[in-house]
Structures are given as C-alpha cells and as structure tokens.
Amino acid sequence: PDEIEPTFAKGKLAVLLSTEGGHMVEDDLGRLEQLFRDGIRKFQPIHYVQTKLGDSQTDPPVCGGLSALGMEAVKEAVRLGMMVDAAHASFDATAQMAAAAGAPIVLSHTLMKYVSGRFGSYFENRPRWITEDHARLVAETGGVIGTWLMHDPLGAGSAEAFVEAVMKMVETVGIDHVGWATDLLDTGLGPWFRDYREFPALCSRFLDAGFAEEDLAKFIGGNALRVQREVAACAKRK
C-alpha cells in the first residue's frame, strides 16, 4: 500500500493484482505463497464454479460455508499480507472468512437487496446482491463492500438507480465501509456508463445526493487503501 500514492505522484498507474476464485490452490496451500510472490495482493476464494475452499452464494451449499481447507487458506492469505475477498461467497462462508481472517475483509463487487420506492424490489432476480445482515457482517470486520456498477438485469438500470443503491448501502453500514467497484466492463455496463471518462460526472451525482467531498474520497479509493494498509500491518504482526 505504501507504493500506491508515490506511484500516482509520478503520474503512473498503480494496479492491485487479485484473483477471482481460488481454484488454482486446489489442495496445496503452498500455492498461496507463490501467488503472493507473483504479486497477488487480494485473494478471493470463491467464484461461480465450485472449489474445494467453500460455498458460492449462487449454488446449493456443499461445505456449510468454508471447508476446513478454505479456513486455512484464509488464515494463510492474511498471514502473507493479502486481503481476503468474500465476493461470490455464501453468507455462511463470509461469516467464517470474517472469523478466520482476524483482519478486515472486503466484498469487492455487489449491491444490497432492498425495496426502492422509485425502482421496485431488488430482492428478486438479483442473485449476486446481498442482504443487510451480509453487508453488516463485512463492515463489522472494518472492511469494505464494493458497490457494483452493473446494468440490468443483474444490476441497476440507470445512474439514478445506482446512486440510490449506493446511498442505501452507506445508510446501512456507514461511509467508511463502502467503495466503488467494477466487473464485466465490456458486456455488463449499461448505456448510462460506457467509458471511464464519464466517471467524474458519476461522482458528481454522489455529491448531489449528499456525499461530502471527504465521503467521495473514501468511496472512490480511500476506504480500499485503508483496508489494504490494515491487512499489511496485520501480516507484519503475524
């Protein structure tokens, strides 16, 4: 984390390398150390395809959360200095990640299920969204939930709907635990956001919705950087 801001100050791009799914671990936790040596700094154990590490939120449970191997993988990732990402994990698997990590965890890309007076219910047909309890579980670790810029039918159907969904997340867990997230940038974005040059205009909508400037700074990267620093510090203590 100490390299990120100096890199920006030089006018260069800093990239945080991550996995989506821990399939490469198989049953050899030593591979986590190899991933760390290769530059991976965020480890997401679960994705759509079943692994030996635990249950997905979109498939019938097999492990009752994390497997014993998955619990050890989470502990080892944090020991090495990798953030643990609960994206795609079931509620039970997320709870067990939080308990095993002993450090803040993240849930990198999702939104929260709620009933909107303007845009209808988000409880149906949003398998990758999470409940309020799921969101609070991540926040209580000191972690961050990434709010997912995804178009209908999986995401929000307009910029206004996305802003409202983010503000609902902030209302539930607090601004210190909510961040900006992306996924499927080519196929998943709607007509209301097609290019990153539109990002400043989207940010201005959050200021109009009630964010202070310091809230926006936390949302667009400050919270994620804080968690990265806390996980790195936790690894040093271990």
mmCIF file of C-alpha atoms in Angstrom:
data_model
loop_
_atom_site.group_PDB
_atom_site.id
_atom_site.type_symbol
_atom_site.label_atom_id
_atom_site.label_comp_id
_atom_site.label_asym_id
_atom_site.label_seq_id
_atom_site.Cartn_x
_atom_site.Cartn_y
_atom_site.Cartn_z
ATOM 1 C CA PRO A 1 0.000 0.000 0.000
ATOM 2 C CA ASP A 2 2.873 2.394 0.628
ATOM 3 C CA GLU A 3 3.759 2.218 -3.084
ATOM 4 C CA ILE A 4 0.388 3.377 -4.406
ATOM 5 C CA GLU A 5 0.358 7.105 -3.651
ATOM 6 C CA PRO A 6 4.020 7.691 -4.660
ATOM 7 C CA THR A 7 3.251 5.903 -7.929
ATOM 8 C CA PHE A 8 0.319 8.248 -8.573
ATOM 9 C CA ALA A 9 2.517 11.228 -7.687
ATOM 10 C CA LYS A 10 4.828 10.223 -10.550
ATOM 11 C CA GLY A 11 1.877 10.267 -12.956
ATOM 12 C CA LYS A 12 1.873 6.485 -13.308
ATOM 13 C CA LEU A 13 -0.836 3.866 -12.817
ATOM 14 C CA ALA A 14 -0.750 1.601 -9.754
ATOM 15 C CA VAL A 15 -2.520 -1.737 -10.130
ATOM 16 C CA LEU A 16 -3.593 -4.064 -7.328
ATOM 17 C CA LEU A 17 -3.494 -7.653 -8.567
ATOM 18 C CA SER A 18 -6.231 -10.007 -7.415
ATOM 19 C CA THR A 19 -7.721 -13.411 -8.064
ATOM 20 C CA GLU A 20 -11.373 -14.186 -8.738
ATOM 21 C CA GLY A 21 -11.773 -17.685 -7.411
ATOM 22 C CA GLY A 22 -9.197 -19.785 -5.561
ATOM 23 C CA HIS A 23 -9.295 -22.720 -7.948
ATOM 24 C CA MET A 24 -5.542 -22.677 -8.517
ATOM 25 C CA VAL A 25 -4.934 -23.543 -4.867
ATOM 26 C CA GLU A 26 -6.589 -26.975 -5.265
ATOM 27 C CA ASP A 27 -5.409 -28.709 -2.075
ATOM 28 C CA ASP A 28 -1.944 -27.135 -1.790
ATOM 29 C CA LEU A 29 -1.854 -24.053 0.451
ATOM 30 C CA GLY A 30 1.774 -23.519 -0.514
ATOM 31 C CA ARG A 31 0.465 -22.095 -3.771
ATOM 32 C CA LEU A 32 -0.764 -19.045 -1.851
ATOM 33 C CA GLU A 33 2.838 -18.122 -1.160
ATOM 34 C CA GLN A 34 3.569 -18.498 -4.870
ATOM 35 C CA LEU A 35 0.645 -16.200 -5.667
ATOM 36 C CA PHE A 36 1.992 -13.635 -3.220
ATOM 37 C CA ARG A 37 5.462 -13.827 -4.785
ATOM 38 C CA ASP A 38 3.816 -13.298 -8.178
ATOM 39 C CA GLY A 39 2.306 -10.040 -6.921
ATOM 40 C CA ILE A 40 -1.225 -11.030 -5.891
ATOM 41 C CA ARG A 41 -2.410 -8.798 -3.030
ATOM 42 C CA LYS A 42 -6.105 -9.750 -2.841
ATOM 43 C CA PHE A 43 -7.320 -13.341 -2.670
ATOM 44 C CA GLN A 44 -10.937 -14.238 -3.485
ATOM 45 C CA PRO A 45 -11.511 -17.906 -2.579
ATOM 46 C CA ILE A 46 -14.969 -18.340 -4.170
ATOM 47 C CA HIS A 47 -16.378 -17.753 -7.647
ATOM 48 C CA TYR A 48 -19.201 -19.290 -9.662
ATOM 49 C CA VAL A 49 -17.516 -22.668 -10.184
ATOM 50 C CA GLN A 50 -17.308 -24.873 -7.066
ATOM 51 C CA THR A 51 -13.880 -25.119 -5.427
ATOM 52 C CA LYS A 52 -12.531 -27.129 -2.512
ATOM 53 C CA LEU A 53 -12.492 -23.964 -0.407
ATOM 54 C CA GLY A 54 -16.189 -23.261 0.219
ATOM 55 C CA ASP A 55 -19.698 -22.424 -0.930
ATOM 56 C CA SER A 56 -20.856 -19.885 -3.501
ATOM 57 C CA GLN A 57 -23.883 -17.702 -2.851
ATOM 58 C CA THR A 58 -25.420 -18.819 -6.157
ATOM 59 C CA ASP A 59 -25.112 -22.614 -5.780
ATOM 60 C CA PRO A 60 -26.561 -25.115 -3.292
ATOM 61 C CA PRO A 61 -24.281 -25.342 -0.225
ATOM 62 C CA VAL A 62 -21.833 -28.216 -0.062
ATOM 63 C CA CYS A 63 -19.480 -27.253 2.760
ATOM 64 C CA GLY A 64 -21.782 -25.386 5.119
ATOM 65 C CA GLY A 65 -19.707 -22.269 4.415
ATOM 66 C CA LEU A 66 -15.954 -22.693 4.114
ATOM 67 C CA SER A 67 -14.318 -26.080 4.079
ATOM 68 C CA ALA A 68 -11.550 -26.807 6.600
ATOM 69 C CA LEU A 69 -9.100 -26.172 3.755
ATOM 70 C CA GLY A 70 -10.840 -22.886 2.965
ATOM 71 C CA MET A 71 -10.491 -21.738 6.591
ATOM 72 C CA GLU A 72 -6.754 -22.446 6.472
ATOM 73 C CA ALA A 73 -6.455 -20.691 3.103
ATOM 74 C CA VAL A 74 -7.994 -17.529 4.534
ATOM 75 C CA LYS A 75 -5.615 -17.554 7.503
ATOM 76 C CA GLU A 76 -2.621 -18.125 5.256
ATOM 77 C CA ALA A 77 -3.617 -15.364 2.828
ATOM 78 C CA VAL A 78 -3.817 -12.844 5.673
ATOM 79 C CA ARG A 79 -0.532 -14.085 7.172
ATOM 80 C CA LEU A 80 1.127 -13.380 3.833
ATOM 81 C CA GLY A 81 -0.447 -9.906 3.559
ATOM 82 C CA MET A 82 -3.248 -10.492 1.063
ATOM 83 C CA MET A 83 -6.695 -9.004 1.564
ATOM 84 C CA VAL A 84 -9.422 -11.641 1.645
ATOM 85 C CA ASP A 85 -12.331 -11.010 -0.731
ATOM 86 C CA ALA A 86 -15.724 -12.528 0.121
ATOM 87 C CA ALA A 87 -17.271 -11.772 -3.278
ATOM 88 C CA HIS A 88 -19.442 -14.667 -4.539
ATOM 89 C CA ALA A 89 -19.227 -16.406 -1.147
ATOM 90 C CA SER A 90 -22.352 -17.572 0.669
ATOM 91 C CA PHE A 91 -23.421 -15.807 3.858
ATOM 92 C CA ASP A 92 -22.061 -18.669 5.982
ATOM 93 C CA ALA A 93 -18.767 -18.711 4.074
ATOM 94 C CA THR A 94 -18.466 -14.936 4.519
ATOM 95 C CA ALA A 95 -19.084 -15.253 8.262
ATOM 96 C CA GLN A 96 -16.383 -17.884 8.515
ATOM 97 C CA MET A 97 -13.952 -15.778 6.463
ATOM 98 C CA ALA A 98 -14.544 -12.901 8.855
ATOM 99 C CA ALA A 99 -13.844 -15.144 11.847
ATOM 100 C CA ALA A 100 -10.758 -16.783 10.330
ATOM 101 C CA ALA A 101 -9.121 -13.654 8.916
ATOM 102 C CA GLY A 102 -8.572 -11.714 12.128
ATOM 103 C CA ALA A 103 -8.343 -8.642 9.890
ATOM 104 C CA PRO A 104 -10.696 -6.556 7.740
ATOM 105 C CA ILE A 105 -12.143 -8.409 4.762
ATOM 106 C CA VAL A 106 -13.626 -6.990 1.576
ATOM 107 C CA LEU A 107 -16.563 -7.958 -0.595
ATOM 108 C CA SER A 108 -15.357 -6.485 -3.847
ATOM 109 C CA HIS A 109 -18.433 -6.280 -6.084
ATOM 110 C CA THR A 110 -22.101 -6.443 -5.161
ATOM 111 C CA LEU A 111 -25.101 -4.295 -4.170
ATOM 112 C CA MET A 112 -27.619 -4.699 -1.372
ATOM 113 C CA LYS A 113 -31.123 -6.110 -1.636
ATOM 114 C CA TYR A 114 -33.819 -3.613 -0.647
ATOM 115 C CA VAL A 115 -37.174 -2.288 -1.785
ATOM 116 C CA SER A 116 -36.895 1.001 -3.659
ATOM 117 C CA GLY A 117 -39.811 3.395 -3.821
ATOM 118 C CA ARG A 118 -38.609 4.523 -7.268
ATOM 119 C CA PHE A 119 -37.161 1.406 -8.843
ATOM 120 C CA GLY A 120 -39.027 -1.503 -7.251
ATOM 121 C CA SER A 121 -37.848 -4.512 -5.280
ATOM 122 C CA TYR A 122 -34.293 -5.772 -5.584
ATOM 123 C CA PHE A 123 -34.989 -8.980 -3.687
ATOM 124 C CA GLU A 124 -35.944 -10.965 -6.764
ATOM 125 C CA ASN A 125 -33.631 -11.870 -9.653
ATOM 126 C CA ARG A 126 -30.520 -10.334 -8.076
ATOM 127 C CA PRO A 127 -28.608 -13.474 -7.035
ATOM 128 C CA ARG A 128 -25.327 -11.604 -6.589
ATOM 129 C CA TRP A 129 -26.751 -8.900 -4.300
ATOM 130 C CA ILE A 130 -26.515 -9.314 -0.533
ATOM 131 C CA THR A 131 -28.794 -8.752 2.452
ATOM 132 C CA GLU A 132 -28.345 -6.025 5.061
ATOM 133 C CA ASP A 133 -27.046 -8.632 7.533
ATOM 134 C CA HIS A 134 -24.496 -9.814 4.972
ATOM 135 C CA ALA A 135 -23.329 -6.234 4.436
ATOM 136 C CA ARG A 136 -23.044 -5.557 8.173
ATOM 137 C CA LEU A 137 -21.024 -8.749 8.606
ATOM 138 C CA VAL A 138 -18.311 -7.399 6.295
ATOM 139 C CA ALA A 139 -18.441 -3.892 7.764
ATOM 140 C CA GLU A 140 -18.048 -5.195 11.317
ATOM 141 C CA THR A 141 -14.597 -6.546 10.404
ATOM 142 C CA GLY A 142 -13.595 -2.997 9.478
ATOM 143 C CA GLY A 143 -13.796 -3.995 5.828
ATOM 144 C CA VAL A 144 -15.221 -2.513 2.649
ATOM 145 C CA ILE A 145 -18.059 -3.514 0.314
ATOM 146 C CA GLY A 146 -17.543 -2.612 -3.328
ATOM 147 C CA THR A 147 -20.719 -1.341 -4.995
ATOM 148 C CA TRP A 148 -21.082 -2.908 -8.407
ATOM 149 C CA LEU A 149 -21.542 -0.752 -11.499
ATOM 150 C CA MET A 150 -23.561 -3.341 -13.407
ATOM 151 C CA HIS A 151 -26.562 -2.852 -15.672
ATOM 152 C CA ASP A 152 -29.912 -4.653 -15.556
ATOM 153 C CA PRO A 153 -30.917 -7.457 -15.214
ATOM 154 C CA LEU A 154 -28.166 -8.113 -12.643
ATOM 155 C CA GLY A 155 -27.521 -4.535 -11.602
ATOM 156 C CA ALA A 156 -29.033 -1.058 -11.617
ATOM 157 C CA GLY A 157 -30.922 0.147 -14.680
ATOM 158 C CA SER A 158 -29.799 3.793 -14.577
ATOM 159 C CA ALA A 159 -27.304 6.134 -12.976
ATOM 160 C CA GLU A 160 -30.056 7.333 -10.643
ATOM 161 C CA ALA A 161 -30.824 3.769 -9.560
ATOM 162 C CA PHE A 162 -27.142 3.023 -8.968
ATOM 163 C CA VAL A 163 -26.650 6.149 -6.861
ATOM 164 C CA GLU A 164 -29.709 5.289 -4.791
ATOM 165 C CA ALA A 165 -28.468 1.729 -4.226
ATOM 166 C CA VAL A 166 -25.070 3.004 -3.103
ATOM 167 C CA MET A 167 -26.643 5.533 -0.747
ATOM 168 C CA LYS A 168 -28.772 2.745 0.731
ATOM 169 C CA MET A 169 -25.598 0.740 1.388
ATOM 170 C CA VAL A 170 -23.998 3.770 3.046
ATOM 171 C CA GLU A 171 -27.102 4.278 5.173
ATOM 172 C CA THR A 172 -26.844 0.655 6.329
ATOM 173 C CA VAL A 173 -23.129 0.220 7.078
ATOM 174 C CA GLY A 174 -21.626 3.731 7.037
ATOM 175 C CA ILE A 175 -19.442 5.573 4.544
ATOM 176 C CA ASP A 176 -16.224 4.045 5.938
ATOM 177 C CA HIS A 177 -17.288 0.634 4.641
ATOM 178 C CA VAL A 178 -18.494 1.345 1.091
ATOM 179 C CA GLY A 179 -16.420 1.668 -2.069
ATOM 180 C CA TRP A 180 -16.579 1.808 -5.835
ATOM 181 C CA ALA A 181 -16.403 -1.464 -7.784
ATOM 182 C CA THR A 182 -16.497 -2.773 -11.336
ATOM 183 C CA ASP A 183 -16.969 -6.107 -13.090
ATOM 184 C CA LEU A 184 -17.576 -7.209 -16.691
ATOM 185 C CA LEU A 185 -16.616 -3.823 -18.053
ATOM 186 C CA ASP A 186 -17.407 -4.545 -21.683
ATOM 187 C CA THR A 187 -20.554 -6.652 -21.538
ATOM 188 C CA GLY A 188 -22.037 -5.612 -18.213
ATOM 189 C CA LEU A 189 -22.229 -1.830 -18.374
ATOM 190 C CA GLY A 190 -25.435 -0.071 -19.315
ATOM 191 C CA PRO A 191 -25.962 2.841 -21.700
ATOM 192 C CA TRP A 192 -25.673 5.250 -18.780
ATOM 193 C CA PHE A 193 -21.973 4.463 -18.252
ATOM 194 C CA ARG A 194 -19.896 3.348 -21.208
ATOM 195 C CA ASP A 195 -16.487 4.935 -20.655
ATOM 196 C CA TYR A 196 -14.316 5.872 -17.681
ATOM 197 C CA ARG A 197 -14.235 9.436 -18.937
ATOM 198 C CA GLU A 198 -17.797 9.544 -17.571
ATOM 199 C CA PHE A 199 -16.581 8.766 -14.056
ATOM 200 C CA PRO A 200 -16.283 12.401 -12.857
ATOM 201 C CA ALA A 201 -19.884 13.057 -13.887
ATOM 202 C CA LEU A 202 -20.994 9.960 -11.969
ATOM 203 C CA CYS A 203 -19.046 11.138 -8.922
ATOM 204 C CA SER A 204 -20.812 14.496 -9.080
ATOM 205 C CA ARG A 205 -24.115 12.662 -8.679
ATOM 206 C CA PHE A 206 -22.939 11.410 -5.293
ATOM 207 C CA LEU A 207 -22.110 14.948 -4.217
ATOM 208 C CA ASP A 208 -25.612 15.979 -5.307
ATOM 209 C CA ALA A 209 -27.062 13.032 -3.345
ATOM 210 C CA GLY A 210 -25.431 14.161 -0.117
ATOM 211 C CA PHE A 211 -21.811 12.995 -0.064
ATOM 212 C CA ALA A 212 -19.308 15.443 1.382
ATOM 213 C CA GLU A 213 -16.035 15.657 -0.540
ATOM 214 C CA GLU A 214 -14.307 13.550 2.129
ATOM 215 C CA ASP A 215 -17.048 10.917 1.710
ATOM 216 C CA LEU A 216 -16.387 10.792 -2.016
ATOM 217 C CA ALA A 217 -12.644 10.423 -1.406
ATOM 218 C CA LYS A 218 -13.315 7.419 0.815
ATOM 219 C CA PHE A 219 -15.732 5.921 -1.708
ATOM 220 C CA ILE A 220 -13.527 6.122 -4.787
ATOM 221 C CA GLY A 221 -10.455 4.568 -3.163
ATOM 222 C CA GLY A 222 -9.664 5.817 0.314
ATOM 223 C CA ASN A 223 -11.517 3.028 2.106
ATOM 224 C CA ALA A 224 -9.908 0.317 -0.007
ATOM 225 C CA LEU A 225 -6.449 1.776 0.618
ATOM 226 C CA ARG A 226 -7.128 1.907 4.373
ATOM 227 C CA VAL A 227 -8.064 -1.790 4.412
ATOM 228 C CA GLN A 228 -5.005 -2.692 2.376
ATOM 229 C CA ARG A 229 -2.804 -0.881 4.923
ATOM 230 C CA GLU A 230 -4.522 -2.582 7.869
ATOM 231 C CA VAL A 231 -4.104 -6.037 6.327
ATOM 232 C CA ALA A 232 -0.417 -5.338 5.589
ATOM 233 C CA ALA A 233 0.059 -4.255 9.205
ATOM 234 C CA CYS A 234 -1.724 -7.370 10.447
ATOM 235 C CA ALA A 235 0.585 -9.556 8.356
ATOM 236 C CA LYS A 236 3.640 -7.907 9.917
ATOM 237 C CA ARG A 237 2.323 -8.656 13.396
ATOM 238 C CA LYS A 238 1.758 -12.317 12.473
#
